[in-house]
mmCIF file of C-alpha atoms in Angstrom:
data_model
loop_
_atom_site.group_PDB
_atom_site.id
_atom_site.type_symbol
_atom_site.label_atom_id
_atom_site.label_comp_id
_atom_site.label_asym_id
_atom_site.label_seq_id
_atom_site.Cartn_x
_atom_site.Cartn_y
_atom_site.Cartn_z
ATOM 1 C CA MET A 1 56.460 -20.673 -38.341
ATOM 2 C CA ASN A 2 56.977 -17.547 -40.453
ATOM 3 C CA LYS A 3 60.649 -17.575 -39.380
ATOM 4 C CA THR A 4 61.178 -20.880 -41.181
ATOM 5 C CA ILE A 5 60.265 -19.723 -44.690
ATOM 6 C CA GLU A 6 61.749 -17.465 -47.335
ATOM 7 C CA ILE A 7 60.888 -16.534 -50.923
ATOM 8 C CA THR A 8 62.877 -17.829 -53.902
ATOM 9 C CA TYR A 9 62.649 -16.728 -57.543
ATOM 10 C CA LYS A 10 65.095 -19.163 -59.187
ATOM 11 C CA THR A 11 62.837 -21.619 -61.004
ATOM 12 C CA LYS A 12 62.717 -23.911 -64.017
ATOM 13 C CA HIS A 13 59.690 -24.814 -66.122
ATOM 14 C CA THR A 14 58.597 -28.475 -66.109
ATOM 15 C CA LYS A 15 55.639 -30.625 -67.153
ATOM 16 C CA VAL A 16 54.241 -30.228 -63.657
ATOM 17 C CA GLY A 17 54.759 -26.461 -63.489
ATOM 18 C CA ASP A 18 57.574 -24.197 -62.330
ATOM 19 C CA ILE A 19 59.802 -25.608 -59.594
ATOM 20 C CA PRO A 20 63.055 -24.423 -57.964
ATOM 21 C CA LYS A 21 66.210 -25.094 -59.949
ATOM 22 C CA ASP A 22 67.722 -27.146 -57.142
ATOM 23 C CA TRP A 23 64.735 -29.533 -57.044
ATOM 24 C CA SER A 24 64.855 -32.630 -59.230
ATOM 25 C CA LEU A 25 62.032 -33.895 -61.430
ATOM 26 C CA ASP A 26 62.011 -37.666 -61.429
ATOM 27 C CA LYS A 27 59.811 -40.643 -62.245
ATOM 28 C CA LEU A 28 57.823 -42.016 -59.326
ATOM 29 C CA ARG A 29 59.095 -45.572 -59.910
ATOM 30 C CA LYS A 30 62.636 -44.461 -59.139
ATOM 31 C CA ASN A 31 61.560 -43.227 -55.719
ATOM 32 C CA ALA A 32 58.764 -45.568 -54.667
ATOM 33 C CA ILE A 33 57.429 -49.083 -55.182
ATOM 34 C CA VAL A 34 54.070 -49.032 -57.009
ATOM 35 C CA LEU A 35 51.599 -51.883 -56.393
ATOM 36 C CA PHE A 36 48.113 -52.336 -57.868
ATOM 37 C CA SER A 37 45.845 -54.341 -55.571
ATOM 38 C CA ASN A 38 43.496 -56.987 -56.987
ATOM 39 C CA VAL A 39 41.969 -57.997 -53.628
ATOM 40 C CA ASP A 40 38.165 -57.833 -53.949
ATOM 41 C CA LYS A 41 35.461 -57.722 -51.266
ATOM 42 C CA HIS A 42 34.509 -61.394 -51.486
ATOM 43 C CA ILE A 43 35.264 -63.527 -48.436
ATOM 44 C CA LYS A 44 36.464 -67.054 -49.232
ATOM 45 C CA GLU A 45 36.835 -69.865 -46.694
ATOM 46 C CA ASN A 46 40.232 -71.036 -47.917
ATOM 47 C CA GLU A 47 41.794 -67.556 -47.681
ATOM 48 C CA ILE A 48 43.350 -65.550 -44.834
ATOM 49 C CA PRO A 49 40.839 -63.337 -42.938
ATOM 50 C CA VAL A 50 41.869 -59.680 -43.252
ATOM 51 C CA SER A 51 40.705 -56.129 -42.695
ATOM 52 C CA LEU A 52 40.148 -54.452 -46.058
ATOM 53 C CA CYS A 53 41.051 -50.834 -46.765
ATOM 54 C CA ASN A 54 38.593 -49.866 -49.480
ATOM 55 C CA TYR A 55 38.138 -46.988 -51.909
ATOM 56 C CA GLN A 56 35.844 -45.050 -49.542
ATOM 57 C CA ASP A 57 38.341 -45.348 -46.686
ATOM 58 C CA VAL A 58 40.980 -43.641 -48.810
ATOM 59 C CA TYR A 59 38.680 -41.113 -50.484
ATOM 60 C CA TYR A 60 37.254 -39.762 -47.218
ATOM 61 C CA HIS A 61 40.366 -39.848 -45.024
ATOM 62 C CA ASP A 62 43.682 -38.019 -45.343
ATOM 63 C CA TYR A 63 45.214 -40.487 -42.899
ATOM 64 C CA ILE A 64 44.615 -44.225 -42.501
ATOM 65 C CA THR A 65 44.399 -44.999 -38.780
ATOM 66 C CA SER A 66 43.134 -47.825 -36.583
ATOM 67 C CA SER A 67 40.123 -45.671 -35.642
ATOM 68 C CA ILE A 68 38.587 -46.337 -39.079
ATOM 69 C CA THR A 69 36.062 -49.179 -39.199
ATOM 70 C CA PHE A 70 37.398 -51.359 -42.015
ATOM 71 C CA SER A 71 35.296 -54.020 -43.718
ATOM 72 C CA ALA A 72 36.082 -57.709 -43.311
ATOM 73 C CA GLY A 73 37.675 -59.517 -46.226
ATOM 74 C CA SER A 74 39.950 -62.350 -47.203
ATOM 75 C CA ALA A 75 43.130 -62.699 -49.249
ATOM 76 C CA LYS A 76 45.312 -65.419 -50.698
ATOM 77 C CA GLU A 77 48.630 -65.922 -48.938
ATOM 78 C CA SER A 78 50.501 -64.323 -51.842
ATOM 79 C CA GLU A 79 48.121 -61.322 -51.799
ATOM 80 C CA PHE A 80 48.373 -61.026 -48.020
ATOM 81 C CA TYR A 81 52.119 -60.427 -48.085
ATOM 82 C CA LYS A 82 52.118 -58.376 -51.281
ATOM 83 C CA PHE A 83 49.295 -55.940 -50.505
ATOM 84 C CA GLN A 84 49.533 -55.659 -46.737
ATOM 85 C CA LEU A 85 49.690 -51.995 -45.755
ATOM 86 C CA HIS A 86 52.473 -50.617 -43.587
ATOM 87 C CA LYS A 87 53.181 -47.383 -41.785
ATOM 88 C CA GLY A 88 54.582 -44.882 -44.283
ATOM 89 C CA ASP A 89 52.614 -46.173 -47.296
ATOM 90 C CA VAL A 90 50.621 -43.771 -49.449
ATOM 91 C CA ILE A 91 47.440 -45.167 -51.019
ATOM 92 C CA ILE A 92 45.764 -43.503 -54.010
ATOM 93 C CA THR A 93 42.506 -44.015 -55.897
ATOM 94 C CA LYS A 94 43.357 -45.313 -59.369
ATOM 95 C CA ASP A 95 39.831 -45.648 -60.857
ATOM 96 C CA SER A 96 36.835 -43.342 -60.768
ATOM 97 C CA GLU A 97 33.728 -42.246 -62.646
ATOM 98 C CA ASP A 98 34.930 -38.659 -62.258
ATOM 99 C CA ARG A 99 38.385 -37.582 -63.405
ATOM 100 C CA LYS A 100 38.601 -35.221 -60.404
ATOM 101 C CA ASP A 101 38.598 -38.235 -58.068
ATOM 102 C CA ILE A 102 41.727 -39.754 -59.593
ATOM 103 C CA ALA A 103 44.883 -40.073 -57.431
ATOM 104 C CA VAL A 104 43.204 -38.980 -54.188
ATOM 105 C CA PRO A 105 45.796 -39.917 -51.499
ATOM 106 C CA ALA A 106 45.737 -41.177 -47.919
ATOM 107 C CA TYR A 107 48.794 -41.707 -45.735
ATOM 108 C CA VAL A 108 49.085 -44.805 -43.506
ATOM 109 C CA ILE A 109 50.069 -43.199 -40.216
ATOM 110 C CA GLU A 110 50.436 -46.347 -38.093
ATOM 111 C CA GLU A 111 51.042 -50.079 -38.372
ATOM 112 C CA ILE A 112 47.644 -51.830 -38.448
ATOM 113 C CA PRO A 113 47.726 -55.649 -38.230
ATOM 114 C CA ASN A 114 46.287 -57.605 -41.180
ATOM 115 C CA LEU A 115 45.196 -54.478 -43.071
ATOM 116 C CA ILE A 116 45.133 -55.144 -46.816
ATOM 117 C CA CYS A 117 44.783 -52.690 -49.672
ATOM 118 C CA GLY A 118 41.577 -53.293 -51.608
ATOM 119 C CA TYR A 119 40.611 -53.133 -55.278
ATOM 120 C CA HIS A 120 40.643 -49.870 -57.315
ATOM 121 C CA LEU A 121 43.559 -48.606 -55.226
ATOM 122 C CA ALA A 122 47.307 -48.393 -55.675
ATOM 123 C CA ILE A 123 50.011 -48.544 -52.998
ATOM 124 C CA LEU A 124 52.925 -46.126 -53.258
ATOM 125 C CA ARG A 125 55.720 -47.255 -50.929
ATOM 126 C CA PRO A 126 58.377 -44.508 -50.845
ATOM 127 C CA ASN A 127 62.092 -45.211 -50.746
ATOM 128 C CA GLU A 128 62.781 -43.449 -47.451
ATOM 129 C CA ALA A 129 66.275 -42.465 -48.561
ATOM 130 C CA HIS A 130 64.813 -40.272 -51.336
ATOM 131 C CA LEU A 131 61.141 -39.587 -50.665
ATOM 132 C CA ASP A 132 59.185 -38.775 -47.502
ATOM 133 C CA GLY A 133 55.744 -40.435 -47.422
ATOM 134 C CA VAL A 134 53.927 -37.543 -45.736
ATOM 135 C CA PHE A 135 55.447 -35.126 -48.255
ATOM 136 C CA LEU A 136 54.312 -37.378 -51.121
ATOM 137 C CA SER A 137 50.771 -37.466 -49.735
ATOM 138 C CA PHE A 138 50.627 -33.666 -49.582
ATOM 139 C CA LEU A 139 52.210 -33.429 -53.036
ATOM 140 C CA LEU A 140 49.419 -35.562 -54.509
ATOM 141 C CA GLN A 141 46.867 -33.191 -52.946
ATOM 142 C CA SER A 142 48.438 -30.132 -54.572
ATOM 143 C CA HIS A 143 46.733 -28.589 -57.588
ATOM 144 C CA ASN A 144 49.582 -29.021 -60.071
ATOM 145 C CA ILE A 145 50.321 -32.677 -59.322
ATOM 146 C CA ASN A 146 46.702 -33.718 -58.890
ATOM 147 C CA HIS A 147 45.816 -32.105 -62.230
ATOM 148 C CA TYR A 148 48.826 -33.833 -63.822
ATOM 149 C CA PHE A 149 47.592 -37.260 -62.633
ATOM 150 C CA GLN A 150 44.070 -36.490 -63.823
ATOM 151 C CA LYS A 151 45.426 -35.926 -67.341
ATOM 152 C CA LEU A 152 47.255 -39.278 -67.173
ATOM 153 C CA ALA A 153 43.966 -41.138 -66.553
ATOM 154 C CA ASN A 154 42.373 -42.918 -69.509
ATOM 155 C CA GLY A 155 38.653 -43.317 -70.146
ATOM 156 C CA VAL A 156 35.420 -41.675 -71.286
ATOM 157 C CA THR A 157 32.680 -42.582 -68.779
ATOM 158 C CA ARG A 158 35.072 -44.194 -66.301
ATOM 159 C CA PHE A 159 38.663 -43.130 -65.770
ATOM 160 C CA GLY A 160 41.673 -45.106 -64.615
ATOM 161 C CA LEU A 161 45.416 -44.981 -64.158
ATOM 162 C CA THR A 162 47.555 -47.791 -65.544
ATOM 163 C CA THR A 163 50.525 -49.200 -63.668
ATOM 164 C CA ASP A 164 52.921 -47.672 -66.190
ATOM 165 C CA SER A 165 51.257 -44.244 -66.043
ATOM 166 C CA ILE A 166 51.781 -44.111 -62.280
ATOM 167 C CA LYS A 167 55.298 -45.576 -62.341
ATOM 168 C CA ASN A 168 56.406 -43.129 -65.038
ATOM 169 C CA ALA A 169 54.624 -40.129 -63.550
ATOM 170 C CA LEU A 170 56.950 -37.201 -62.934
ATOM 171 C CA ILE A 171 57.094 -35.633 -59.497
ATOM 172 C CA PRO A 172 59.163 -32.715 -58.144
ATOM 173 C CA ILE A 173 61.571 -33.859 -55.441
ATOM 174 C CA PRO A 174 63.181 -31.349 -53.071
ATOM 175 C CA PRO A 175 66.128 -32.376 -50.863
ATOM 176 C CA LEU A 176 64.931 -34.886 -48.254
ATOM 177 C CA LEU A 177 65.352 -32.513 -45.300
ATOM 178 C CA GLU A 178 63.255 -29.921 -47.111
ATOM 179 C CA GLN A 179 60.571 -32.546 -47.835
ATOM 180 C CA GLU A 180 60.425 -33.422 -44.150
ATOM 181 C CA LYS A 181 60.177 -29.770 -43.121
ATOM 182 C CA ILE A 182 57.392 -29.091 -45.625
ATOM 183 C CA ALA A 183 55.541 -32.160 -44.366
ATOM 184 C CA GLU A 184 55.978 -31.003 -40.754
ATOM 185 C CA ILE A 185 54.592 -27.532 -41.485
ATOM 186 C CA LEU A 186 51.557 -28.780 -43.402
ATOM 187 C CA SER A 187 50.897 -31.433 -40.764
ATOM 188 C CA THR A 188 50.382 -28.673 -38.197
ATOM 189 C CA TRP A 189 47.478 -27.425 -40.316
ATOM 190 C CA ASP A 190 46.051 -30.939 -40.548
ATOM 191 C CA LEU A 191 46.262 -31.233 -36.769
ATOM 192 C CA ALA A 192 44.470 -27.912 -36.282
ATOM 193 C CA ILE A 193 41.817 -28.949 -38.825
ATOM 194 C CA SER A 194 41.336 -32.296 -37.080
ATOM 195 C CA ILE A 195 41.027 -30.696 -33.626
ATOM 196 C CA THR A 196 38.473 -28.163 -34.894
ATOM 197 C CA TYR A 197 36.494 -30.830 -36.754
ATOM 198 C CA ASN A 198 36.328 -33.021 -33.641
ATOM 199 C CA LEU A 199 35.301 -30.039 -31.525
ATOM 200 C CA ILE A 200 32.433 -29.284 -33.919
ATOM 201 C CA ASN A 201 31.217 -32.886 -33.638
ATOM 202 C CA GLU A 202 31.451 -32.748 -29.835
ATOM 203 C CA LEU A 203 29.457 -29.513 -29.772
ATOM 204 C CA LYS A 204 26.808 -30.962 -32.085
ATOM 205 C CA PHE A 205 26.512 -34.064 -29.888
ATOM 206 C CA ARG A 206 26.241 -31.970 -26.728
ATOM 207 C CA ASN A 207 23.767 -29.595 -28.338
ATOM 208 C CA LYS A 208 21.553 -32.387 -29.633
ATOM 209 C CA GLY A 209 20.919 -33.717 -26.143
ATOM 210 C CA LEU A 210 20.324 -30.232 -24.719
ATOM 211 C CA VAL A 211 17.998 -29.277 -27.580
ATOM 212 C CA ILE A 212 15.836 -32.357 -27.053
ATOM 213 C CA LYS A 213 15.482 -31.560 -23.337
ATOM 214 C CA LEU A 214 14.637 -27.911 -23.996
ATOM 215 C CA LEU A 215 12.087 -28.639 -26.731
ATOM 216 C CA THR A 216 10.298 -31.309 -24.713
ATOM 217 C CA GLY A 217 10.251 -29.426 -21.428
ATOM 218 C CA LYS A 218 12.493 -31.964 -19.668
ATOM 219 C CA LYS A 219 14.889 -29.075 -18.988
ATOM 220 C CA ARG A 220 13.348 -25.754 -18.013
ATOM 221 C CA LEU A 221 15.051 -22.405 -18.135
ATOM 222 C CA LYS A 222 15.283 -20.296 -15.005
ATOM 223 C CA GLY A 223 12.066 -18.434 -14.254
ATOM 224 C CA PHE A 224 9.726 -20.842 -16.056
ATOM 225 C CA SER A 225 7.535 -23.554 -14.583
ATOM 226 C CA GLY A 226 4.120 -25.103 -15.086
ATOM 227 C CA ASP A 227 2.825 -27.532 -17.683
ATOM 228 C CA TRP A 228 2.985 -26.837 -21.405
ATOM 229 C CA GLU A 229 -0.051 -26.936 -23.647
ATOM 230 C CA GLU A 230 -0.126 -29.605 -26.333
ATOM 231 C CA LEU A 231 -2.125 -28.506 -29.371
ATOM 232 C CA ARG A 232 -2.966 -30.036 -32.710
ATOM 233 C CA ALA A 233 -0.751 -28.673 -35.478
ATOM 234 C CA GLY A 234 -3.866 -27.371 -37.224
ATOM 235 C CA LYS A 235 -4.506 -25.075 -34.248
ATOM 236 C CA ILE A 236 -1.032 -23.542 -34.583
ATOM 237 C CA PHE A 237 -0.442 -23.582 -38.369
ATOM 238 C CA GLN A 238 -2.693 -23.069 -41.346
ATOM 239 C CA SER A 239 -2.205 -23.981 -44.986
ATOM 240 C CA TYR A 240 -1.798 -20.718 -46.854
ATOM 241 C CA THR A 241 -1.943 -19.941 -50.578
ATOM 242 C CA ASP A 242 -0.962 -16.558 -52.023
ATOM 243 C CA LYS A 243 -0.542 -16.212 -55.803
ATOM 244 C CA SER A 244 -0.377 -12.408 -55.922
ATOM 245 C CA HIS A 245 3.146 -12.225 -57.368
ATOM 246 C CA ASN A 246 2.784 -12.485 -61.181
ATOM 247 C CA GLY A 247 5.693 -14.922 -61.301
ATOM 248 C CA LYS A 248 8.198 -12.136 -60.623
ATOM 249 C CA LEU A 249 9.781 -13.654 -57.510
ATOM 250 C CA GLU A 250 12.634 -16.174 -57.403
ATOM 251 C CA VAL A 251 11.727 -19.866 -57.461
ATOM 252 C CA LEU A 252 12.543 -21.668 -54.192
ATOM 253 C CA SER A 253 13.197 -25.320 -53.336
ATOM 254 C CA ALA A 254 12.850 -27.236 -50.057
ATOM 255 C CA THR A 255 16.053 -28.997 -48.972
ATOM 256 C CA GLN A 256 16.818 -31.141 -45.940
ATOM 257 C CA GLU A 257 20.128 -29.545 -45.034
ATOM 258 C CA ARG A 258 19.507 -25.873 -45.807
ATOM 259 C CA GLY A 259 15.760 -25.412 -45.512
ATOM 260 C CA VAL A 260 13.915 -23.478 -48.219
ATOM 261 C CA ILE A 261 16.469 -21.849 -50.535
ATOM 262 C CA PRO A 262 16.526 -20.275 -54.014
ATOM 263 C CA ARG A 263 16.911 -22.881 -56.744
ATOM 264 C CA SER A 264 19.921 -20.918 -57.971
ATOM 265 C CA MET A 265 21.681 -21.978 -54.732
ATOM 266 C CA ASN A 266 20.816 -25.649 -55.233
ATOM 267 C CA ASN A 267 23.367 -27.824 -57.028
ATOM 268 C CA ILE A 268 20.606 -29.953 -58.551
ATOM 269 C CA ASP A 269 19.368 -28.843 -61.971
ATOM 270 C CA ILE A 270 15.569 -28.875 -61.588
ATOM 271 C CA LYS A 271 13.550 -28.193 -64.733
ATOM 272 C CA PHE A 272 10.347 -26.192 -64.489
ATOM 273 C CA ASN A 273 7.905 -24.467 -66.838
ATOM 274 C CA ARG A 274 8.435 -20.718 -66.567
ATOM 275 C CA GLY A 275 5.070 -20.156 -68.211
ATOM 276 C CA ALA A 276 3.366 -21.735 -65.223
ATOM 277 C CA LEU A 277 5.049 -19.546 -62.583
ATOM 278 C CA GLY A 278 1.896 -17.488 -62.132
ATOM 279 C CA ASN A 279 0.310 -20.526 -60.495
ATOM 280 C CA TYR A 280 3.149 -20.885 -57.957
ATOM 281 C CA LYS A 281 2.638 -20.099 -54.260
ATOM 282 C CA LYS A 282 4.258 -17.122 -52.593
ATOM 283 C CA VAL A 283 6.571 -17.812 -49.623
ATOM 284 C CA GLU A 284 7.574 -15.086 -47.173
ATOM 285 C CA ILE A 285 10.515 -15.024 -44.790
ATOM 286 C CA GLY A 286 9.523 -16.996 -41.699
ATOM 287 C CA ASP A 287 7.078 -19.320 -43.464
ATOM 288 C CA TYR A 288 7.336 -23.106 -43.234
ATOM 289 C CA VAL A 289 6.951 -25.363 -46.253
ATOM 290 C CA ILE A 290 5.737 -28.956 -46.347
ATOM 291 C CA SER A 291 7.857 -30.660 -48.968
ATOM 292 C CA LEU A 292 6.070 -32.725 -51.614
ATOM 293 C CA ARG A 293 8.398 -35.643 -50.951
ATOM 294 C CA SER A 294 9.669 -36.549 -47.506
ATOM 295 C CA PHE A 295 13.148 -37.280 -48.907
ATOM 296 C CA GLN A 296 13.305 -33.596 -49.923
ATOM 297 C CA GLY A 297 12.932 -32.365 -46.404
ATOM 298 C CA GLY A 298 9.618 -32.695 -44.581
ATOM 299 C CA ILE A 299 8.785 -29.421 -42.788
ATOM 300 C CA GLU A 300 11.292 -26.774 -43.856
ATOM 301 C CA TYR A 301 11.804 -23.170 -42.753
ATOM 302 C CA SER A 302 12.319 -20.326 -45.239
ATOM 303 C CA GLU A 303 14.684 -17.422 -44.726
ATOM 304 C CA TYR A 304 13.924 -16.218 -48.260
ATOM 305 C CA GLU A 305 11.018 -14.595 -50.066
ATOM 306 C CA GLY A 306 10.048 -16.317 -53.296
ATOM 307 C CA ILE A 307 7.644 -18.752 -54.894
ATOM 308 C CA VAL A 308 7.300 -22.535 -54.751
ATOM 309 C CA SER A 309 5.577 -25.144 -56.879
ATOM 310 C CA PRO A 310 1.831 -25.612 -56.217
ATOM 311 C CA ALA A 311 2.765 -29.138 -55.064
ATOM 312 C CA TYR A 312 4.223 -27.648 -51.867
ATOM 313 C CA THR A 313 2.124 -26.620 -48.856
ATOM 314 C CA VAL A 314 2.981 -23.259 -47.307
ATOM 315 C CA LEU A 315 2.390 -22.963 -43.565
ATOM 316 C CA LYS A 316 1.740 -19.776 -41.607
ATOM 317 C CA GLU A 317 1.178 -19.563 -37.888
ATOM 318 C CA ILE A 318 -2.244 -18.856 -36.442
ATOM 319 C CA LEU A 319 -1.086 -18.408 -32.858
ATOM 320 C CA PRO A 320 1.943 -16.368 -31.733
ATOM 321 C CA ILE A 321 5.064 -18.538 -32.022
ATOM 322 C CA SER A 322 8.827 -18.298 -31.896
ATOM 323 C CA LYS A 323 9.986 -19.117 -35.426
ATOM 324 C CA THR A 324 13.233 -20.650 -34.167
ATOM 325 C CA PHE A 325 11.479 -22.877 -31.629
ATOM 326 C CA PHE A 326 9.445 -24.688 -34.287
ATOM 327 C CA LYS A 327 12.183 -24.513 -36.929
ATOM 328 C CA VAL A 328 14.401 -26.601 -34.644
ATOM 329 C CA TYR A 329 11.555 -28.729 -33.268
ATOM 330 C CA PHE A 330 10.571 -29.885 -36.770
ATOM 331 C CA LYS A 331 14.106 -31.291 -37.176
ATOM 332 C CA THR A 332 14.125 -33.393 -33.999
ATOM 333 C CA ASP A 333 14.194 -37.173 -34.321
ATOM 334 C CA SER A 334 11.058 -37.532 -32.195
ATOM 335 C CA PHE A 335 9.011 -35.251 -34.453
ATOM 336 C CA ILE A 336 10.318 -36.864 -37.651
ATOM 337 C CA SER A 337 9.470 -40.284 -36.221
ATOM 338 C CA ARG A 338 5.881 -39.182 -35.559
ATOM 339 C CA LEU A 339 5.688 -37.516 -38.954
ATOM 340 C CA ASN A 340 6.644 -40.804 -40.608
ATOM 341 C CA THR A 341 3.551 -42.428 -39.128
ATOM 342 C CA ILE A 342 1.228 -40.188 -41.165
ATOM 343 C CA ILE A 343 2.991 -40.022 -44.535
ATOM 344 C CA TYR A 344 2.098 -42.410 -47.316
ATOM 345 C CA GLY A 345 4.145 -43.663 -50.254
ATOM 346 C CA ILE A 346 3.557 -42.723 -53.862
ATOM 347 C CA ARG A 347 5.844 -44.264 -56.466
ATOM 348 C CA ASP A 348 9.383 -43.033 -55.749
ATOM 349 C CA GLY A 349 8.714 -40.992 -52.635
ATOM 350 C CA LYS A 350 6.386 -40.171 -49.787
ATOM 351 C CA GLN A 351 3.809 -37.418 -49.613
ATOM 352 C CA ILE A 352 3.045 -35.386 -46.504
ATOM 353 C CA ASN A 353 -0.609 -34.397 -46.418
ATOM 354 C CA TYR A 354 -1.516 -31.158 -44.608
ATOM 355 C CA LYS A 355 -4.773 -32.651 -43.354
ATOM 356 C CA ASP A 356 -2.885 -35.468 -41.644
ATOM 357 C CA PHE A 357 -0.107 -33.139 -40.450
ATOM 358 C CA SER A 358 -2.719 -30.923 -38.814
ATOM 359 C CA THR A 359 -3.770 -33.804 -36.551
ATOM 360 C CA LEU A 360 -0.291 -34.148 -34.973
ATOM 361 C CA ARG A 361 -0.082 -32.813 -31.438
ATOM 362 C CA LEU A 362 2.730 -30.296 -30.911
ATOM 363 C CA PRO A 363 4.142 -28.734 -27.741
ATOM 364 C CA TYR A 364 3.030 -25.126 -27.279
ATOM 365 C CA PRO A 365 4.824 -23.454 -24.365
ATOM 366 C CA PRO A 366 3.941 -19.867 -23.424
ATOM 367 C CA ILE A 367 5.352 -17.505 -26.052
ATOM 368 C CA GLU A 368 7.739 -15.993 -23.469
ATOM 369 C CA GLU A 369 9.249 -19.424 -22.806
ATOM 370 C CA GLN A 370 9.393 -20.226 -26.533
ATOM 371 C CA THR A 371 11.346 -16.993 -27.045
ATOM 372 C CA ALA A 372 13.723 -17.719 -24.167
ATOM 373 C CA ILE A 373 14.373 -21.259 -25.449
ATOM 374 C CA SER A 374 14.943 -19.892 -28.947
ATOM 375 C CA LYS A 375 17.647 -17.524 -27.682
ATOM 376 C CA VAL A 376 19.493 -20.491 -26.177
ATOM 377 C CA LEU A 377 19.077 -22.501 -29.402
ATOM 378 C CA GLU A 378 20.385 -19.588 -31.473
ATOM 379 C CA GLN A 379 23.413 -19.236 -29.205
ATOM 380 C CA LEU A 380 24.191 -22.957 -29.528
ATOM 381 C CA ASP A 381 23.908 -22.700 -33.310
ATOM 382 C CA LYS A 382 26.056 -19.558 -33.366
ATOM 383 C CA GLU A 383 28.819 -21.346 -31.437
ATOM 384 C CA VAL A 384 28.875 -24.258 -33.926
ATOM 385 C CA LYS A 385 28.888 -21.895 -36.917
ATOM 386 C CA LEU A 386 31.800 -19.968 -35.391
ATOM 387 C CA TYR A 387 33.934 -23.128 -35.324
ATOM 388 C CA GLN A 388 32.689 -24.141 -38.773
ATOM 389 C CA ARG A 389 33.948 -20.816 -40.138
ATOM 390 C CA LYS A 390 37.248 -21.415 -38.346
ATOM 391 C CA LEU A 391 37.442 -24.858 -39.965
ATOM 392 C CA GLU A 392 36.879 -23.415 -43.438
ATOM 393 C CA THR A 393 39.514 -20.740 -42.778
ATOM 394 C CA LEU A 394 42.055 -23.373 -41.732
ATOM 395 C CA LYS A 395 41.320 -25.413 -44.861
ATOM 396 C CA GLU A 396 41.806 -22.372 -47.083
ATOM 397 C CA GLN A 397 45.038 -21.455 -45.293
ATOM 398 C CA LYS A 398 46.350 -24.974 -45.749
ATOM 399 C CA LYS A 399 45.351 -24.990 -49.421
ATOM 400 C CA GLY A 400 47.151 -21.709 -50.095
ATOM 401 C CA LEU A 401 50.255 -22.710 -48.150
ATOM 402 C CA MET A 402 50.388 -26.112 -49.878
ATOM 403 C CA GLN A 403 50.410 -24.456 -53.280
ATOM 404 C CA LYS A 404 53.341 -22.230 -52.318
ATOM 405 C CA LEU A 405 55.405 -24.809 -50.410
ATOM 406 C CA LEU A 406 54.935 -27.657 -52.887
ATOM 407 C CA THR A 407 55.898 -25.536 -55.899
ATOM 408 C CA GLY A 408 58.874 -23.946 -54.162
ATOM 409 C CA GLU A 409 57.379 -20.451 -54.349
ATOM 410 C CA ILE A 410 58.072 -20.392 -50.626
ATOM 411 C CA ARG A 411 61.140 -22.246 -49.362
ATOM 412 C CA VAL A 412 61.716 -23.589 -45.878
ATOM 413 C CA LYS A 413 64.899 -22.866 -43.943
ATOM 414 C CA ILE A 414 66.672 -25.954 -42.680
ATOM 415 C CA ASN A 415 70.246 -24.797 -42.080
ATOM 416 C CA ASN A 416 69.812 -22.975 -38.750
ATOM 417 C CA GLU A 417 67.424 -25.351 -36.983
#
């Protein structure tokens, strides 16, 4: 692919940034039909049954395909023919509570029968003689153009694009063959991203089944046999309170997705009284924390040293354990299901009581088997993280290449193909 690109320095300054001199800057309405849908989610008996492409379908997908589960809807006959989606259409979000979510695009990659564009969305139907739909979709994802559309949106607490603002929006337009080549190059990154994303999901699905078998003893590793002990949680873990820190350590929070982490790493702004930090409980690396509210996590593992609110319960092991074994076990559906039988509601959440937790019976394999299982679990996790890093790398590569291709900083060769 590197053979198809070359650098150019001949540019002109425009409202949407610097672009090559041989690119035109034109209004969108001269190159595409713009339609605002008014089809809502209500189903009416006297209307045509349809599949409805909604805001979420566009926001969370770069491509609209038949694999998406669309909601059922209905449309008047006039709406059916006017707002029916076709292969090659680009759909964008036209309303949002956040300006950053304005003009998020999705490309309709195939013909899907009876698929109608829903409310809060706009259809951009390119004139194929002047504008390539895939190119337009990538263009709307680029920093310069996306930021330009954000500035066009009106509102204070809710933002929206008017029909005129979209129709009169200026977009850079390379020669059609160059558009198609740019779209082809960037599509290869989308394909690689999609393949890697699907592989991660397949690995997670495979791993989930294997993990359950390993943690319940249904699958035994080579060299191990015999029955496992089943002990009450209170025989394995004790509630532990250590306040010998003088409030000098970092404050931690329990999260469902990331375990116990520093509050500085949490995107949620949690207020706390710094004068009361001396009463907080110390957490060491390898401790488990019972979250005050079940929706905040349940039983979470800490890879950090710090302090937590007195409302949390800190757990330390009494018997020798593999940290990883119980870290993963506490996240299994079967354990969470049993945990839900002992928690009780208080106002807006549920409280997990250590006394009740201590009565739960937990598997306790020999420490050698726990360790062996943990090594397998760590390898499975390592494999997923490897592909997750690859996915992030691909996304960053695409982002950087988009910026250069869609501003003309890098030009594609089309003469010698």
